[in-house]
Amino acid sequence: MGLDQYAGFRDEEGNVKEEFYWRKHARLQQFMAGEFDLQNKDKKHNSQLQHLGFNGGEGGVKITADLIARLEDAVKNDYYDYFAPDGFFWGQQFQDEQVKEYKEQDEKFVQWCKDQLKENQNIGYDCSW
C-alpha cells in the first residue's frame, strides 16, 4: 500500500501507459494534484481522504507545455513550493530524500515530455494510493 505514480502515453480514454514510474514521491504528487485540480475544476473528490487530491481512476493529469514549464521550475527548486503536509500513503515523512533520489529521473521526465509534445503526443500522469 502506498503511492505509486506513473506517466507516459495516454490512450483515447485517458489511460496512461507507463513510461516513467515513481514510488512515494510526495512532492511530485503534491504538484500534480494541483495540476489535476486546475484541469478538473468541476470534479469533487468523494472520500474521507479527499484533502489528498486525486487518485487512480479519475482520468489523471494531461501533460501540457505550460504544465511542463511549471514542473521544470519545481524540479530546479527541489519542489520548494510543494511540501506535502499530509499523506501517510505518500511517504511524506521522507519527502526531502525522495526529491534528491528522483532529481535525475524528474529531469529526464521533463525532457521526455518536451520531446513528446513536439511530436504532438498525448501524454499524462496518474497515480494510485
mmCIF file of N, CA and C in Angstrom:
data_model
loop_
_atom_site.group_PDB
_atom_site.id
_atom_site.type_symbol
_atom_site.label_atom_id
_atom_site.label_comp_id
_atom_site.label_asym_id
_atom_site.label_seq_id
_atom_site.Cartn_x
_atom_site.Cartn_y
_atom_site.Cartn_z
ATOM 1 N N MET A 1 0.843 -1.175 0.000
ATOM 2 C CA MET A 1 0.000 0.000 0.000
ATOM 3 C C MET A 1 0.887 1.237 0.000
ATOM 4 N N GLY A 2 0.483 2.221 -0.745
ATOM 5 C CA GLY A 2 1.234 3.461 -0.807
ATOM 6 C C GLY A 2 1.070 4.107 -2.157
ATOM 7 N N LEU A 3 1.779 5.172 -2.347
ATOM 8 C CA LEU A 3 1.670 5.974 -3.557
ATOM 9 C C LEU A 3 2.530 5.410 -4.677
ATOM 10 N N ASP A 4 1.882 4.991 -5.751
ATOM 11 C CA ASP A 4 2.552 4.593 -6.986
ATOM 12 C C ASP A 4 2.179 5.621 -8.046
ATOM 13 N N GLN A 5 3.181 6.150 -8.738
ATOM 14 C CA GLN A 5 2.965 7.210 -9.724
ATOM 15 C C GLN A 5 3.578 6.783 -11.050
ATOM 16 N N TYR A 6 2.904 7.142 -12.119
ATOM 17 C CA TYR A 6 3.402 6.771 -13.429
ATOM 18 C C TYR A 6 2.984 7.810 -14.460
ATOM 19 N N ALA A 7 3.767 7.857 -15.517
ATOM 20 C CA ALA A 7 3.493 8.798 -16.597
ATOM 21 C C ALA A 7 3.881 8.153 -17.911
ATOM 22 N N GLY A 8 3.219 8.607 -18.968
ATOM 23 C CA GLY A 8 3.512 8.072 -20.287
ATOM 24 C C GLY A 8 2.457 8.494 -21.285
ATOM 25 N N PHE A 9 2.318 7.709 -22.337
ATOM 26 C CA PHE A 9 1.351 7.996 -23.394
ATOM 27 C C PHE A 9 -0.068 7.721 -22.900
ATOM 28 N N ARG A 10 -1.009 8.560 -23.309
ATOM 29 C CA ARG A 10 -2.423 8.388 -22.938
ATOM 30 C C ARG A 10 -3.192 7.853 -24.134
ATOM 31 N N ASP A 11 -4.117 6.930 -23.859
ATOM 32 C CA ASP A 11 -4.985 6.447 -24.930
ATOM 33 C C ASP A 11 -6.218 7.353 -25.041
ATOM 34 N N GLU A 12 -7.140 6.969 -25.903
ATOM 35 C CA GLU A 12 -8.326 7.798 -26.162
ATOM 36 C C GLU A 12 -9.184 7.999 -24.917
ATOM 37 N N GLU A 13 -9.149 7.037 -23.992
ATOM 38 C CA GLU A 13 -9.936 7.148 -22.756
ATOM 39 C C GLU A 13 -9.194 7.892 -21.651
ATOM 40 N N GLY A 14 -7.954 8.290 -21.916
ATOM 41 C CA GLY A 14 -7.169 8.994 -20.911
ATOM 42 C C GLY A 14 -6.318 8.099 -20.039
ATOM 43 N N ASN A 15 -6.328 6.784 -20.285
ATOM 44 C CA ASN A 15 -5.498 5.858 -19.512
ATOM 45 C C ASN A 15 -4.032 6.049 -19.890
ATOM 46 N N VAL A 16 -3.162 5.972 -18.902
ATOM 47 C CA VAL A 16 -1.740 6.225 -19.107
ATOM 48 C C VAL A 16 -0.981 4.908 -19.188
ATOM 49 N N LYS A 17 -0.174 4.767 -20.255
ATOM 50 C CA LYS A 17 0.723 3.618 -20.404
ATOM 51 C C LYS A 17 2.065 4.017 -19.804
ATOM 52 N N GLU A 18 2.493 3.270 -18.827
ATOM 53 C CA GLU A 18 3.672 3.628 -18.047
ATOM 54 C C GLU A 18 4.959 3.678 -18.864
ATOM 55 N N GLU A 19 5.594 4.845 -18.849
ATOM 56 C CA GLU A 19 6.936 5.040 -19.381
ATOM 57 C C GLU A 19 7.882 5.449 -18.249
ATOM 58 N N PHE A 20 7.322 6.105 -17.241
ATOM 59 C CA PHE A 20 8.065 6.543 -16.052
ATOM 60 C C PHE A 20 7.299 6.078 -14.820
ATOM 61 N N TYR A 21 8.036 5.722 -13.775
ATOM 62 C CA TYR A 21 7.422 5.245 -12.540
ATOM 63 C C TYR A 21 8.153 5.851 -11.345
ATOM 64 N N TRP A 22 7.374 6.275 -10.348
ATOM 65 C CA TRP A 22 7.901 6.765 -9.076
ATOM 66 C C TRP A 22 7.162 6.057 -7.954
ATOM 67 N N ARG A 23 7.826 5.896 -6.833
ATOM 68 C CA ARG A 23 7.207 5.301 -5.648
ATOM 69 C C ARG A 23 7.350 6.297 -4.492
ATOM 70 N N LYS A 24 6.212 6.799 -4.030
ATOM 71 C CA LYS A 24 6.143 7.705 -2.886
ATOM 72 C C LYS A 24 6.988 8.972 -3.071
ATOM 73 N N HIS A 25 6.841 9.604 -4.217
ATOM 74 C CA HIS A 25 7.476 10.910 -4.476
ATOM 75 C C HIS A 25 6.420 11.966 -4.127
ATOM 76 N N ALA A 26 6.336 12.274 -2.833
ATOM 77 C CA ALA A 26 5.241 13.090 -2.301
ATOM 78 C C ALA A 26 5.156 14.477 -2.927
ATOM 79 N N ARG A 27 6.285 15.101 -3.174
ATOM 80 C CA ARG A 27 6.228 16.470 -3.713
ATOM 81 C C ARG A 27 5.814 16.487 -5.183
ATOM 82 N N LEU A 28 6.203 15.487 -5.946
ATOM 83 C CA LEU A 28 5.698 15.389 -7.315
ATOM 84 C C LEU A 28 4.188 15.205 -7.282
ATOM 85 N N GLN A 29 3.707 14.377 -6.363
ATOM 86 C CA GLN A 29 2.260 14.169 -6.257
ATOM 87 C C GLN A 29 1.555 15.449 -5.834
ATOM 88 N N GLN A 30 2.152 16.194 -4.926
ATOM 89 C CA GLN A 30 1.575 17.467 -4.493
ATOM 90 C C GLN A 30 1.461 18.415 -5.694
ATOM 91 N N PHE A 31 2.504 18.467 -6.513
ATOM 92 C CA PHE A 31 2.491 19.284 -7.720
ATOM 93 C C PHE A 31 1.380 18.827 -8.662
ATOM 94 N N MET A 32 1.337 17.530 -8.947
ATOM 95 C CA MET A 32 0.367 17.008 -9.906
ATOM 96 C C MET A 32 -1.064 17.106 -9.382
ATOM 97 N N ALA A 33 -1.258 17.009 -8.076
ATOM 98 C CA ALA A 33 -2.602 17.169 -7.513
ATOM 99 C C ALA A 33 -3.118 18.577 -7.794
ATOM 100 N N GLY A 34 -2.250 19.564 -7.691
ATOM 101 C CA GLY A 34 -2.639 20.931 -8.030
ATOM 102 C C GLY A 34 -2.977 21.083 -9.497
ATOM 103 N N GLU A 35 -2.205 20.424 -10.353
ATOM 104 C CA GLU A 35 -2.473 20.472 -11.795
ATOM 105 C C GLU A 35 -3.790 19.773 -12.118
ATOM 106 N N PHE A 36 -4.046 18.649 -11.449
ATOM 107 C CA PHE A 36 -5.314 17.947 -11.649
ATOM 108 C C PHE A 36 -6.479 18.876 -11.321
ATOM 109 N N ASP A 37 -6.368 19.565 -10.189
ATOM 110 C CA ASP A 37 -7.439 20.478 -9.786
ATOM 111 C C ASP A 37 -7.628 21.606 -10.800
ATOM 112 N N LEU A 38 -6.543 22.119 -11.366
ATOM 113 C CA LEU A 38 -6.654 23.155 -12.401
ATOM 114 C C LEU A 38 -7.377 22.634 -13.646
ATOM 115 N N GLN A 39 -7.089 21.390 -14.012
ATOM 116 C CA GLN A 39 -7.677 20.809 -15.215
ATOM 117 C C GLN A 39 -9.096 20.297 -14.997
ATOM 118 N N ASN A 40 -9.487 20.096 -13.756
ATOM 119 C CA ASN A 40 -10.781 19.469 -13.436
ATOM 120 C C ASN A 40 -11.500 20.270 -12.366
ATOM 121 N N LYS A 41 -11.743 21.528 -12.634
ATOM 122 C CA LYS A 41 -12.327 22.428 -11.629
ATOM 123 C C LYS A 41 -13.695 21.976 -11.149
ATOM 124 N N ASP A 42 -14.411 21.206 -11.957
ATOM 125 C CA ASP A 42 -15.756 20.779 -11.577
ATOM 126 C C ASP A 42 -15.784 19.430 -10.860
ATOM 127 N N LYS A 43 -14.646 18.739 -10.739
ATOM 128 C CA LYS A 43 -14.606 17.428 -10.079
ATOM 129 C C LYS A 43 -14.434 17.596 -8.587
ATOM 130 N N LYS A 44 -15.191 16.804 -7.864
ATOM 131 C CA LYS A 44 -15.078 16.752 -6.409
ATOM 132 C C LYS A 44 -14.590 15.362 -6.026
ATOM 133 N N HIS A 45 -13.668 15.312 -5.082
ATOM 134 C CA HIS A 45 -13.172 14.032 -4.582
ATOM 135 C C HIS A 45 -14.131 13.544 -3.510
ATOM 136 N N ASN A 46 -14.596 12.334 -3.650
ATOM 137 C CA ASN A 46 -15.599 11.800 -2.731
ATOM 138 C C ASN A 46 -15.021 10.696 -1.861
ATOM 139 N N SER A 47 -14.202 11.089 -0.915
ATOM 140 C CA SER A 47 -13.681 10.119 0.040
ATOM 141 C C SER A 47 -13.302 10.850 1.316
ATOM 142 N N GLN A 48 -13.045 10.071 2.363
ATOM 143 C CA GLN A 48 -12.614 10.672 3.617
ATOM 144 C C GLN A 48 -11.220 11.263 3.501
ATOM 145 N N LEU A 49 -10.492 10.896 2.462
ATOM 146 C CA LEU A 49 -9.139 11.405 2.243
ATOM 147 C C LEU A 49 -9.104 12.409 1.099
ATOM 148 N N GLN A 50 -10.219 13.073 0.851
ATOM 149 C CA GLN A 50 -10.316 13.978 -0.291
ATOM 150 C C GLN A 50 -9.301 15.112 -0.232
ATOM 151 N N HIS A 51 -8.835 15.468 0.958
ATOM 152 C CA HIS A 51 -7.841 16.532 1.077
ATOM 153 C C HIS A 51 -6.504 16.143 0.427
ATOM 154 N N LEU A 52 -6.318 14.851 0.142
ATOM 155 C CA LEU A 52 -5.086 14.404 -0.515
ATOM 156 C C LEU A 52 -5.152 14.543 -2.032
ATOM 157 N N GLY A 53 -6.297 14.888 -2.574
ATOM 158 C CA GLY A 53 -6.393 15.091 -4.015
ATOM 159 C C GLY A 53 -6.778 13.832 -4.770
ATOM 160 N N PHE A 54 -6.513 13.853 -6.057
ATOM 161 C CA PHE A 54 -6.987 12.785 -6.932
ATOM 162 C C PHE A 54 -6.255 11.474 -6.688
ATOM 163 N N ASN A 55 -6.905 10.409 -7.142
ATOM 164 C CA ASN A 55 -6.365 9.061 -7.045
ATOM 165 C C ASN A 55 -6.657 8.370 -8.373
ATOM 166 N N GLY A 56 -6.075 7.215 -8.600
ATOM 167 C CA GLY A 56 -6.295 6.480 -9.835
ATOM 168 C C GLY A 56 -7.765 6.311 -10.170
ATOM 169 N N GLY A 57 -8.058 6.227 -11.448
ATOM 170 C CA GLY A 57 -9.431 6.047 -11.895
ATOM 171 C C GLY A 57 -10.184 7.343 -12.116
ATOM 172 N N GLU A 58 -9.509 8.479 -11.937
ATOM 173 C CA GLU A 58 -10.164 9.769 -12.134
ATOM 174 C C GLU A 58 -9.711 10.462 -13.414
ATOM 175 N N GLY A 59 -8.949 9.784 -14.243
ATOM 176 C CA GLY A 59 -8.523 10.352 -15.518
ATOM 177 C C GLY A 59 -7.134 10.947 -15.528
ATOM 178 N N GLY A 60 -6.527 11.097 -14.386
ATOM 179 C CA GLY A 60 -5.154 11.589 -14.315
ATOM 180 C C GLY A 60 -4.992 13.017 -14.799
ATOM 181 N N VAL A 61 -3.761 13.371 -15.082
ATOM 182 C CA VAL A 61 -3.390 14.719 -15.486
ATOM 183 C C VAL A 61 -2.889 14.676 -16.926
ATOM 184 N N LYS A 62 -3.421 15.537 -17.760
ATOM 185 C CA LYS A 62 -2.928 15.674 -19.137
ATOM 186 C C LYS A 62 -1.701 16.578 -19.111
ATOM 187 N N ILE A 63 -0.604 16.102 -19.666
ATOM 188 C CA ILE A 63 0.633 16.878 -19.692
ATOM 189 C C ILE A 63 0.567 17.889 -20.838
ATOM 190 N N THR A 64 0.798 19.139 -20.512
ATOM 191 C CA THR A 64 0.815 20.232 -21.483
ATOM 192 C C THR A 64 2.154 20.962 -21.393
ATOM 193 N N ALA A 65 2.422 21.801 -22.374
ATOM 194 C CA ALA A 65 3.661 22.584 -22.365
ATOM 195 C C ALA A 65 3.706 23.519 -21.155
ATOM 196 N N ASP A 66 2.584 24.130 -20.808
ATOM 197 C CA ASP A 66 2.553 25.019 -19.639
ATOM 198 C C ASP A 66 2.830 24.240 -18.352
ATOM 199 N N LEU A 67 2.240 23.066 -18.226
ATOM 200 C CA LEU A 67 2.479 22.226 -17.053
ATOM 201 C C LEU A 67 3.965 21.884 -16.959
ATOM 202 N N ILE A 68 4.569 21.507 -18.067
ATOM 203 C CA ILE A 68 5.985 21.126 -18.056
ATOM 204 C C ILE A 68 6.874 22.307 -17.686
ATOM 205 N N ALA A 69 6.529 23.492 -18.112
ATOM 206 C CA ALA A 69 7.300 24.680 -17.720
ATOM 207 C C ALA A 69 7.242 24.857 -16.198
ATOM 208 N N ARG A 70 6.062 24.683 -15.624
ATOM 209 C CA ARG A 70 5.926 24.792 -14.164
ATOM 210 C C ARG A 70 6.670 23.656 -13.463
ATOM 211 N N LEU A 71 6.574 22.439 -14.007
ATOM 212 C CA LEU A 71 7.263 21.303 -13.407
ATOM 213 C C LEU A 71 8.773 21.483 -13.480
ATOM 214 N N GLU A 72 9.261 21.968 -14.584
ATOM 215 C CA GLU A 72 10.703 22.186 -14.723
ATOM 216 C C GLU A 72 11.203 23.157 -13.648
ATOM 217 N N ASP A 73 10.454 24.222 -13.410
ATOM 218 C CA ASP A 73 10.812 25.163 -12.340
ATOM 219 C C ASP A 73 10.768 24.479 -10.982
ATOM 220 N N ALA A 74 9.734 23.667 -10.755
ATOM 221 C CA ALA A 74 9.607 22.968 -9.474
ATOM 222 C C ALA A 74 10.789 22.029 -9.244
ATOM 223 N N VAL A 75 11.181 21.290 -10.273
ATOM 224 C CA VAL A 75 12.312 20.366 -10.152
ATOM 225 C C VAL A 75 13.593 21.144 -9.852
ATOM 226 N N LYS A 76 13.824 22.231 -10.573
ATOM 227 C CA LYS A 76 15.032 23.050 -10.347
ATOM 228 C C LYS A 76 15.086 23.586 -8.923
ATOM 229 N N ASN A 77 13.923 23.879 -8.342
ATOM 230 C CA ASN A 77 13.852 24.439 -6.994
ATOM 231 C C ASN A 77 13.571 23.373 -5.932
ATOM 232 N N ASP A 78 13.818 22.110 -6.275
ATOM 233 C CA ASP A 78 13.602 20.990 -5.352
ATOM 234 C C ASP A 78 12.184 20.978 -4.783
ATOM 235 N N TYR A 79 11.222 21.364 -5.621
ATOM 236 C CA TYR A 79 9.801 21.357 -5.239
ATOM 237 C C TYR A 79 9.553 22.181 -3.964
ATOM 238 N N TYR A 80 10.287 23.263 -3.826
ATOM 239 C CA TYR A 80 10.217 24.085 -2.618
ATOM 240 C C TYR A 80 8.784 24.483 -2.262
ATOM 241 N N ASP A 81 7.986 24.815 -3.257
ATOM 242 C CA ASP A 81 6.616 25.276 -3.018
ATOM 243 C C ASP A 81 5.596 24.142 -2.945
ATOM 244 N N TYR A 82 6.056 22.899 -2.915
ATOM 245 C CA TYR A 82 5.144 21.758 -2.984
ATOM 246 C C TYR A 82 5.332 20.788 -1.823
ATOM 247 N N PHE A 83 5.590 21.323 -0.649
ATOM 248 C CA PHE A 83 5.714 20.496 0.547
ATOM 249 C C PHE A 83 4.406 19.746 0.774
ATOM 250 N N ALA A 84 4.498 18.466 1.055
ATOM 251 C CA ALA A 84 3.317 17.632 1.320
ATOM 252 C C ALA A 84 3.123 17.538 2.834
ATOM 253 N N PRO A 85 2.157 18.272 3.386
ATOM 254 C CA PRO A 85 1.969 18.278 4.831
ATOM 255 C C PRO A 85 1.273 17.021 5.369
ATOM 256 N N ASP A 86 0.700 16.240 4.482
ATOM 257 C CA ASP A 86 -0.073 15.079 4.887
ATOM 258 C C ASP A 86 0.095 14.016 3.808
ATOM 259 N N GLY A 87 -0.473 12.893 4.044
ATOM 260 C CA GLY A 87 -0.435 11.837 3.041
ATOM 261 C C GLY A 87 0.410 10.670 3.483
ATOM 262 N N PHE A 88 -0.016 9.982 4.529
ATOM 263 C CA PHE A 88 0.802 8.881 5.035
ATOM 264 C C PHE A 88 0.992 7.790 3.995
ATOM 265 N N PHE A 89 0.111 7.711 3.007
ATOM 266 C CA PHE A 89 0.309 6.767 1.896
ATOM 267 C C PHE A 89 1.441 7.229 0.979
ATOM 268 N N TRP A 90 1.739 8.511 1.027
ATOM 269 C CA TRP A 90 2.660 9.131 0.077
ATOM 270 C C TRP A 90 4.116 9.085 0.502
ATOM 271 N N GLY A 91 4.406 8.779 1.754
ATOM 272 C CA GLY A 91 5.775 8.842 2.233
ATOM 273 C C GLY A 91 6.219 10.255 2.540
ATOM 274 N N GLN A 92 5.293 11.087 3.003
ATOM 275 C CA GLN A 92 5.628 12.485 3.243
ATOM 276 C C GLN A 92 6.719 12.628 4.306
ATOM 277 N N GLN A 93 6.900 11.618 5.156
ATOM 278 C CA GLN A 93 7.912 11.704 6.205
ATOM 279 C C GLN A 93 9.339 11.661 5.655
ATOM 280 N N PHE A 94 9.532 11.204 4.409
ATOM 281 C CA PHE A 94 10.863 11.206 3.796
ATOM 282 C C PHE A 94 10.850 11.909 2.438
ATOM 283 N N GLN A 95 10.024 12.941 2.322
ATOM 284 C CA GLN A 95 9.887 13.623 1.032
ATOM 285 C C GLN A 95 11.150 14.366 0.607
ATOM 286 N N ASP A 96 11.934 14.899 1.543
ATOM 287 C CA ASP A 96 13.175 15.574 1.159
ATOM 288 C C ASP A 96 14.135 14.602 0.492
ATOM 289 N N GLU A 97 14.226 13.401 1.035
ATOM 290 C CA GLU A 97 15.105 12.381 0.461
ATOM 291 C C GLU A 97 14.634 11.971 -0.930
ATOM 292 N N GLN A 98 13.319 11.853 -1.112
ATOM 293 C CA GLN A 98 12.788 11.451 -2.411
ATOM 294 C C GLN A 98 13.051 12.509 -3.477
ATOM 295 N N VAL A 99 12.997 13.771 -3.104
ATOM 296 C CA VAL A 99 13.310 14.846 -4.061
ATOM 297 C C VAL A 99 14.724 14.644 -4.598
ATOM 298 N N LYS A 100 15.654 14.353 -3.708
ATOM 299 C CA LYS A 100 17.052 14.147 -4.123
ATOM 300 C C LYS A 100 17.189 12.862 -4.934
ATOM 301 N N GLU A 101 16.558 11.789 -4.444
ATOM 302 C CA GLU A 101 16.686 10.494 -5.116
ATOM 303 C C GLU A 101 16.125 10.526 -6.540
ATOM 304 N N TYR A 102 15.029 11.257 -6.739
ATOM 305 C CA TYR A 102 14.365 11.270 -8.039
ATOM 306 C C TYR A 102 14.752 12.456 -8.926
ATOM 307 N N LYS A 103 15.676 13.287 -8.489
ATOM 308 C CA LYS A 103 16.027 14.502 -9.249
ATOM 309 C C LYS A 103 16.397 14.180 -10.703
ATOM 310 N N GLU A 104 17.301 13.260 -10.905
ATOM 311 C CA GLU A 104 17.744 12.919 -12.259
ATOM 312 C C GLU A 104 16.589 12.357 -13.090
ATOM 313 N N GLN A 105 15.789 11.496 -12.497
ATOM 314 C CA GLN A 105 14.638 10.950 -13.225
ATOM 315 C C GLN A 105 13.637 12.054 -13.563
ATOM 316 N N ASP A 106 13.398 12.969 -12.640
ATOM 317 C CA ASP A 106 12.474 14.071 -12.903
ATOM 318 C C ASP A 106 12.971 14.931 -14.065
ATOM 319 N N GLU A 107 14.272 15.181 -14.108
ATOM 320 C CA GLU A 107 14.846 15.959 -15.213
ATOM 321 C C GLU A 107 14.683 15.216 -16.540
ATOM 322 N N LYS A 108 14.913 13.908 -16.534
ATOM 323 C CA LYS A 108 14.708 13.099 -17.746
ATOM 324 C C LYS A 108 13.245 13.111 -18.167
ATOM 325 N N PHE A 109 12.349 13.049 -17.187
ATOM 326 C CA PHE A 109 10.921 13.091 -17.480
ATOM 327 C C PHE A 109 10.526 14.409 -18.130
ATOM 328 N N VAL A 110 11.012 15.508 -17.605
ATOM 329 C CA VAL A 110 10.712 16.826 -18.186
ATOM 330 C C VAL A 110 11.176 16.871 -19.643
ATOM 331 N N GLN A 111 12.386 16.407 -19.903
ATOM 332 C CA GLN A 111 12.896 16.434 -21.280
ATOM 333 C C GLN A 111 12.094 15.503 -22.178
ATOM 334 N N TRP A 112 11.753 14.323 -21.686
ATOM 335 C CA TRP A 112 10.941 13.381 -22.460
ATOM 336 C C TRP A 112 9.606 14.020 -22.823
ATOM 337 N N CYS A 113 8.991 14.692 -21.871
ATOM 338 C CA CYS A 113 7.707 15.352 -22.129
ATOM 339 C C CYS A 113 7.855 16.425 -23.203
ATOM 340 N N LYS A 114 8.894 17.219 -23.111
ATOM 341 C CA LYS A 114 9.124 18.253 -24.137
ATOM 342 C C LYS A 114 9.246 17.609 -25.519
ATOM 343 N N ASP A 115 9.997 16.519 -25.589
ATOM 344 C CA ASP A 115 10.187 15.823 -26.869
ATOM 345 C C ASP A 115 8.858 15.269 -27.392
ATOM 346 N N GLN A 116 8.066 14.667 -26.520
ATOM 347 C CA GLN A 116 6.794 14.084 -26.949
ATOM 348 C C GLN A 116 5.794 15.164 -27.367
ATOM 349 N N LEU A 117 5.791 16.277 -26.662
ATOM 350 C CA LEU A 117 4.872 17.367 -27.019
ATOM 351 C C LEU A 117 5.228 17.969 -28.373
ATOM 352 N N LYS A 118 6.520 18.007 -28.709
ATOM 353 C CA LYS A 118 6.934 18.475 -30.043
ATOM 354 C C LYS A 118 6.362 17.588 -31.138
ATOM 355 N N GLU A 119 6.165 16.312 -30.803
ATOM 356 C CA GLU A 119 5.609 15.337 -31.743
ATOM 357 C C GLU A 119 4.084 15.238 -31.629
ATOM 358 N N ASN A 120 3.476 16.153 -30.869
ATOM 359 C CA ASN A 120 2.020 16.195 -30.666
ATOM 360 C C ASN A 120 1.464 14.915 -30.039
ATOM 361 N N GLN A 121 2.247 14.298 -29.177
ATOM 362 C CA GLN A 121 1.794 13.089 -28.494
ATOM 363 C C GLN A 121 0.874 13.455 -27.330
ATOM 364 N N ASN A 122 -0.061 12.578 -27.035
ATOM 365 C CA ASN A 122 -0.967 12.731 -25.912
ATOM 366 C C ASN A 122 -0.324 12.008 -24.724
ATOM 367 N N ILE A 123 0.133 12.770 -23.747
ATOM 368 C CA ILE A 123 0.837 12.174 -22.615
ATOM 369 C C ILE A 123 0.189 12.621 -21.301
ATOM 370 N N GLY A 124 0.403 11.805 -20.254
ATOM 371 C CA GLY A 124 -0.239 12.118 -18.994
ATOM 372 C C GLY A 124 0.458 11.502 -17.804
ATOM 373 N N TYR A 125 -0.102 11.804 -16.642
ATOM 374 C CA TYR A 125 0.402 11.336 -15.350
ATOM 375 C C TYR A 125 -0.793 10.802 -14.571
ATOM 376 N N ASP A 126 -0.585 9.725 -13.844
ATOM 377 C CA ASP A 126 -1.641 9.205 -12.981
ATOM 378 C C ASP A 126 -0.989 8.576 -11.766
ATOM 379 N N CYS A 127 -1.803 8.170 -10.819
ATOM 380 C CA CYS A 127 -1.286 7.617 -9.578
ATOM 381 C C CYS A 127 -2.292 6.651 -8.978
ATOM 382 N N SER A 128 -1.828 5.937 -7.985
ATOM 383 C CA SER A 128 -2.698 5.068 -7.198
ATOM 384 C C SER A 128 -2.152 5.060 -5.785
ATOM 385 N N TRP A 129 -3.019 5.300 -4.821
ATOM 386 C CA TRP A 129 -2.607 5.237 -3.422
ATOM 387 C C TRP A 129 -3.705 4.653 -2.567
#
